[in-house]
Amino acid sequence: MQGTLYIVGTPIGNLEDLTPRAAAAFGSADFVAAEDTRVTLKLLNHLGLKKPMVSYYEHNLKERGDYILSRIEAGESCALCSDAGMPAISDPGEVIVRDALARGIRVAPVPGPSACVTALAVSGQATGRFVFEGFLPMNARQRRERLAALAGEERTVIFYEAPHKLRATLADLAAAFGPERGVTLARELTKLHEEVDKTTLGAAAAHYAENAPRGEYVLVMEGAAAPAPEAVSLQEAAQRARRLIEEGLSPTAAAKQAAAGTPYSKSEVYRLLAREGET
Ligand code: SAM
């Protein structure tokens, strides 16, 4: 019988965030696939476990993935982890999960913390709808295009950033979305120097122009404001509806179209039309 690929979340800083299920998954797996075996060795030592390990990182995803999946098909179980957080989230994992599912291999989640959701939860920004952008591209043209694509994004936007690139990224974000746009910098989450700073892009860019960024950061940016409803009077909306009726629309359809994007409902426009028709 073939084994299972376990996708195991590990702490993003505080070792106490390692779940009992994650410890059990490492304990019962036949082998561990790790982004960096030296990092994971420390975790396994902390748990008092000795396990055969294979490395699975950005530059060997395809051939090492095939090797890992062949072992699982032959009956072994594998616990896959990255250096911190959930595998496959801006970390190796996406490719092997897709390939495992394509080969009919069972993939089981062993969830743990992820910096993006952890930062969002304490950001003070809107959490109902959000997009995860991960790391912005380094290539200048791709970066410009990505930022342009986010221009009207009304959902909260989450970015990852390395400390040595934070200054440049804050400057690019302030230029793209304006210095007044809200942002929360969630730094060193769950660690000794944890800090959550709810500020604006302009203020953050100015702060880090003077102070060196330290540690790991998630940026949780406020979404764009929804466009204000058009400033039209009810009479103007009714006039628009009359023109649409002249163009051949039914009164109901005309009222609906004329009311779109205004503060008025279809029925308000329709009622005014009907009243004016009576006089
Ligand atoms: N797979 C991981 C996860 O689920 O969160 C993310 C890995 S990605 C290579 C690393 C990035 O995650 C960092 O550059 C930083 O943006 C963010 N990150 C990871 N740990 C963090 C922490 N403790 N505090 C703030 N950001 C963190």
Coordinates of C-alpha atoms and ligand atoms in Angstrom, one line a residue:
M1 CA 0.0 0.0 0.0
Q2 CA 1.3 3.4 -0.8
G3 CA 2.2 6.0 1.9
T4 CA 1.0 9.6 2.5
L5 CA 2.6 12.9 1.9
Y6 CA 2.1 15.0 5.0
I7 CA 2.4 18.8 4.6
V8 CA 3.6 19.9 8.0
G9 CA 3.4 23.5 9.3
T10 CA 6.3 24.5 11.7
P11 CA 6.7 27.5 13.9
I12 CA 7.5 31.0 12.4
G13 CA 9.6 31.8 15.5
N14 CA 8.3 30.5 18.8
L15 CA 9.0 26.7 19.1
E16 CA 6.0 26.4 21.4
D17 CA 3.8 26.9 18.4
L18 CA 4.7 23.5 17.1
T19 CA 1.5 21.5 17.4
P20 CA 1.4 18.0 19.0
R21 CA 0.1 16.7 15.6
A22 CA 3.1 18.1 13.8
A23 CA 5.4 16.4 16.3
A24 CA 3.4 13.1 15.8
A25 CA 3.6 13.5 12.0
F26 CA 7.4 13.8 12.2
G27 CA 7.5 10.9 14.7
S28 CA 5.5 8.5 12.5
A29 CA 6.9 9.5 9.1
D30 CA 9.4 7.1 7.5
F31 CA 11.4 10.1 6.3
V32 CA 11.3 13.9 6.4
A33 CA 11.7 16.1 3.3
A34 CA 13.0 19.5 4.4
E35 CA 13.8 22.8 2.7
D36 CA 17.0 23.0 4.7
T37 CA 18.0 19.9 6.5
R38 CA 20.2 21.8 9.0
V39 CA 17.2 23.9 10.1
T40 CA 14.9 20.9 10.4
L41 CA 17.6 18.9 12.2
K42 CA 17.4 21.4 15.1
L43 CA 13.6 21.0 15.3
L44 CA 13.9 17.2 15.3
N45 CA 16.6 17.4 18.0
H46 CA 14.2 19.6 20.0
L47 CA 11.6 16.8 19.7
G48 CA 14.2 14.1 20.5
L49 CA 13.6 12.5 17.1
K50 CA 16.1 10.9 14.7
K51 CA 14.7 10.6 11.1
P52 CA 16.2 10.0 7.7
M53 CA 16.0 13.3 5.8
V54 CA 16.1 14.4 2.2
S55 CA 16.5 18.0 1.1
Y56 CA 13.7 19.5 -1.0
Y57 CA 14.4 23.1 -2.0
E58 CA 13.9 25.6 -4.8
H59 CA 16.6 24.3 -7.1
N60 CA 15.9 20.5 -7.0
L61 CA 12.1 20.5 -6.9
K62 CA 11.4 18.4 -10.0
E63 CA 14.0 15.6 -9.7
R64 CA 13.9 15.4 -5.8
G65 CA 10.1 15.6 -6.0
D66 CA 10.0 12.6 -8.3
Y67 CA 12.3 10.7 -5.9
I68 CA 10.2 11.5 -2.8
L69 CA 6.9 10.5 -4.6
S70 CA 8.4 7.2 -5.8
R71 CA 9.3 6.3 -2.3
I72 CA 5.8 7.2 -1.1
E73 CA 4.4 5.0 -4.0
A74 CA 6.6 2.2 -2.7
G75 CA 4.9 2.4 0.7
E76 CA 6.8 5.0 2.8
S77 CA 5.2 8.1 4.4
C78 CA 6.9 11.5 4.2
A79 CA 6.6 14.6 6.4
L80 CA 7.4 17.6 4.3
C81 CA 8.3 20.9 6.0
S82 CA 9.9 24.2 5.1
D83 CA 12.2 26.3 7.4
A84 CA 9.3 28.1 9.0
G85 CA 5.5 28.3 8.6
M86 CA 3.4 26.4 6.1
P87 CA 5.2 24.6 3.2
A88 CA 3.9 25.7 -0.3
I89 CA 3.2 29.3 0.9
S90 CA 6.1 31.3 -0.6
D91 CA 8.1 28.1 0.1
P92 CA 8.8 24.8 -1.6
G93 CA 5.7 22.5 -1.6
E94 CA 3.4 23.7 -4.4
V95 CA 5.0 21.5 -7.1
I96 CA 5.2 18.3 -5.1
V97 CA 1.6 18.6 -3.9
R98 CA 0.4 19.1 -7.5
D99 CA 2.5 16.2 -8.7
A100 CA 1.4 13.9 -5.8
L101 CA -2.3 14.6 -6.5
A102 CA -1.7 13.9 -10.2
R103 CA -0.2 10.6 -9.3
G104 CA -3.1 9.6 -7.0
I105 CA -1.0 10.0 -3.8
R106 CA -2.8 11.0 -0.6
V107 CA -1.7 14.5 0.6
A108 CA -2.6 15.2 4.2
P109 CA -2.3 18.7 5.9
V110 CA -0.8 19.1 9.3
P111 CA -1.6 22.8 9.7
G112 CA 0.6 25.2 11.6
P113 CA 1.2 28.9 11.7
S114 CA 1.7 31.0 8.5
A115 CA 3.1 34.5 8.7
C116 CA 0.6 35.9 6.3
V117 CA -2.6 34.9 8.2
T118 CA -0.9 35.6 11.6
A119 CA 0.0 39.1 10.5
L120 CA -3.4 39.8 9.0
A121 CA -5.1 38.7 12.2
V122 CA -3.2 41.3 14.3
S123 CA -3.0 44.0 11.6
G124 CA -6.1 46.0 12.4
Q125 CA -6.8 46.1 8.7
A126 CA -10.0 44.8 7.1
T127 CA -9.8 41.0 7.3
G128 CA -13.1 40.0 5.5
R129 CA -11.5 40.0 2.0
F130 CA -7.8 39.9 1.3
V131 CA -5.2 38.9 -1.3
F132 CA -1.9 37.4 -0.7
E133 CA 0.8 38.7 -3.0
G134 CA 3.9 37.1 -1.4
F135 CA 7.2 38.6 -2.5
L136 CA 7.0 41.3 -5.2
P137 CA 9.1 40.4 -8.3
M138 CA 12.7 41.7 -8.2
N139 CA 12.7 42.4 -12.0
A140 CA 11.9 46.1 -12.4
R141 CA 9.4 45.7 -15.3
Q142 CA 7.6 42.8 -13.7
R143 CA 7.4 44.7 -10.4
R144 CA 5.9 47.8 -12.1
E145 CA 3.3 45.6 -13.9
R146 CA 2.4 43.8 -10.6
L147 CA 1.9 47.1 -8.8
A148 CA -0.1 48.5 -11.7
A149 CA -2.4 45.4 -11.6
L150 CA -3.1 46.1 -7.9
A151 CA -4.1 49.8 -8.6
G152 CA -7.8 49.4 -7.9
E153 CA -7.6 46.5 -5.5
E154 CA -10.1 47.1 -2.8
R155 CA -9.2 44.0 -0.7
T156 CA -6.5 44.1 2.0
V157 CA -3.2 43.1 0.3
I158 CA -0.5 41.1 2.1
F159 CA 3.2 41.2 1.0
Y160 CA 6.2 39.3 2.3
E161 CA 9.5 41.1 2.3
A162 CA 13.1 40.5 3.3
P163 CA 14.7 43.1 5.6
H164 CA 17.3 44.2 3.1
K165 CA 14.7 45.0 0.5
L166 CA 12.1 46.6 2.8
R167 CA 13.2 50.2 2.1
A168 CA 12.9 49.9 -1.6
T169 CA 9.6 48.1 -1.4
L170 CA 8.1 50.7 0.9
A171 CA 9.2 53.5 -1.4
D172 CA 7.7 51.6 -4.4
L173 CA 4.4 51.0 -2.6
A174 CA 4.2 54.6 -1.5
A175 CA 4.8 55.8 -5.1
A176 CA 2.2 53.3 -6.5
F177 CA -0.6 53.7 -3.9
G178 CA 0.1 57.1 -2.3
P179 CA 1.8 58.0 1.0
E180 CA -1.6 58.2 2.8
R181 CA -2.5 54.5 2.2
G182 CA -2.7 52.5 5.5
V183 CA -0.2 49.7 6.1
T184 CA 0.6 47.5 9.1
L185 CA 4.2 46.3 9.4
A186 CA 4.2 43.0 11.3
R187 CA 7.8 42.3 12.4
E188 CA 9.4 39.2 14.0
L189 CA 6.0 37.7 14.8
T190 CA 6.0 35.3 17.8
K191 CA 9.6 36.2 18.5
L192 CA 11.3 38.3 21.2
H193 CA 11.3 41.5 19.2
E194 CA 7.7 41.1 17.9
E195 CA 6.2 44.4 16.8
V196 CA 3.0 45.4 15.0
D197 CA 3.1 49.0 13.6
K198 CA -0.1 50.3 12.1
T199 CA 0.9 53.3 10.1
T200 CA 0.8 54.7 6.5
L201 CA 3.1 53.9 3.6
G202 CA 4.5 57.4 3.6
A203 CA 5.3 57.3 7.4
A204 CA 6.8 53.8 7.1
A205 CA 9.0 54.8 4.2
A206 CA 10.2 57.9 6.1
H207 CA 10.9 55.8 9.2
Y208 CA 12.9 53.2 7.5
A209 CA 14.8 55.8 5.4
E210 CA 16.3 56.7 8.8
N211 CA 16.3 53.4 10.6
A212 CA 17.7 50.0 9.5
P213 CA 15.0 47.3 9.0
R214 CA 15.7 44.3 11.3
G215 CA 14.2 40.9 11.3
E216 CA 11.3 39.5 9.2
Y217 CA 8.4 41.6 8.0
V218 CA 4.9 41.1 6.6
L219 CA 3.2 44.1 5.1
V220 CA -0.5 44.2 5.4
M221 CA -1.8 47.1 3.2
E222 CA -5.2 48.6 3.3
G223 CA -7.2 48.1 0.0
A224 CA -8.2 51.0 -2.3
A225 CA -11.2 53.0 -1.2
A226 CA -14.4 51.9 -3.1
P227 CA -15.3 54.5 -5.8
A228 CA -17.8 57.1 -4.4
P229 CA -21.2 56.8 -5.8
E230 CA -21.7 59.4 -8.6
A231 CA -22.9 62.7 -7.3
V232 CA -26.2 62.9 -9.2
S233 CA -29.6 64.1 -8.1
L234 CA -32.7 61.9 -8.3
Q235 CA -34.0 64.2 -11.0
E236 CA -30.9 63.7 -13.0
A237 CA -31.2 59.9 -12.6
A238 CA -34.8 60.1 -13.8
Q239 CA -33.7 62.2 -16.8
R240 CA -31.1 59.6 -17.7
A241 CA -33.8 57.0 -17.5
R242 CA -36.1 59.0 -19.8
R243 CA -33.3 59.2 -22.4
L244 CA -32.9 55.4 -22.1
I245 CA -36.6 54.9 -22.7
E246 CA -36.4 57.0 -25.8
E247 CA -33.6 54.8 -27.0
G248 CA -35.9 51.8 -26.6
L249 CA -35.4 50.4 -23.1
S250 CA -38.4 49.4 -21.1
P251 CA -39.2 51.7 -18.1
T252 CA -38.0 49.1 -15.6
A253 CA -34.8 48.4 -17.4
A254 CA -34.1 52.1 -17.9
A255 CA -34.7 52.8 -14.2
K256 CA -32.4 50.0 -13.2
Q257 CA -29.6 51.2 -15.5
A258 CA -30.0 54.9 -14.5
A259 CA -29.9 54.0 -10.8
A260 CA -26.7 52.0 -11.2
G261 CA -23.7 53.7 -9.5
T262 CA -26.0 56.3 -7.9
P263 CA -27.2 56.4 -4.2
Y264 CA -30.8 55.7 -5.5
S265 CA -32.6 52.5 -5.9
K266 CA -34.3 51.4 -9.1
S267 CA -37.7 51.9 -7.5
E268 CA -36.9 55.4 -6.4
V269 CA -36.0 56.3 -10.0
Y270 CA -39.0 54.4 -11.3
R271 CA -41.4 56.2 -9.0
L272 CA -40.2 59.6 -10.0
L273 CA -40.6 58.7 -13.7
A274 CA -44.1 57.4 -13.1
R275 CA -45.0 60.6 -11.1
E276 CA -43.7 62.9 -13.8
G277 CA -45.6 60.8 -16.5
E278 CA -48.8 61.5 -14.6
T279 CA -48.4 65.3 -14.8
Ligands
SAM1 N1 6.0 29.5 4.4 C1 6.1 30.6 5.3 C2 4.8 30.9 5.9 O1 3.9 30.1 5.8 O2 4.6 32.0 6.5 C3 6.7 31.8 4.6 C4 8.1 31.6 4.1 S1 8.8 33.0 3.2 C5 10.2 32.3 2.5 C6 9.5 34.0 4.5 C7 8.8 35.3 4.7 O3 7.7 35.1 5.5 C8 9.7 36.4 5.3 O4 10.5 37.1 4.4 C9 8.6 37.3 6.0 O5 8.1 38.1 5.0 C10 7.6 36.2 6.4 N2 7.8 35.8 7.8 C11 8.2 34.5 8.2 N3 8.3 34.4 9.5 C12 7.9 35.7 10.0 C13 7.8 36.2 11.3 N4 8.1 35.5 12.4 N5 7.5 37.5 11.4 C14 7.2 38.3 10.3 N6 7.3 37.8 9.1 C15 7.7 36.5 8.9

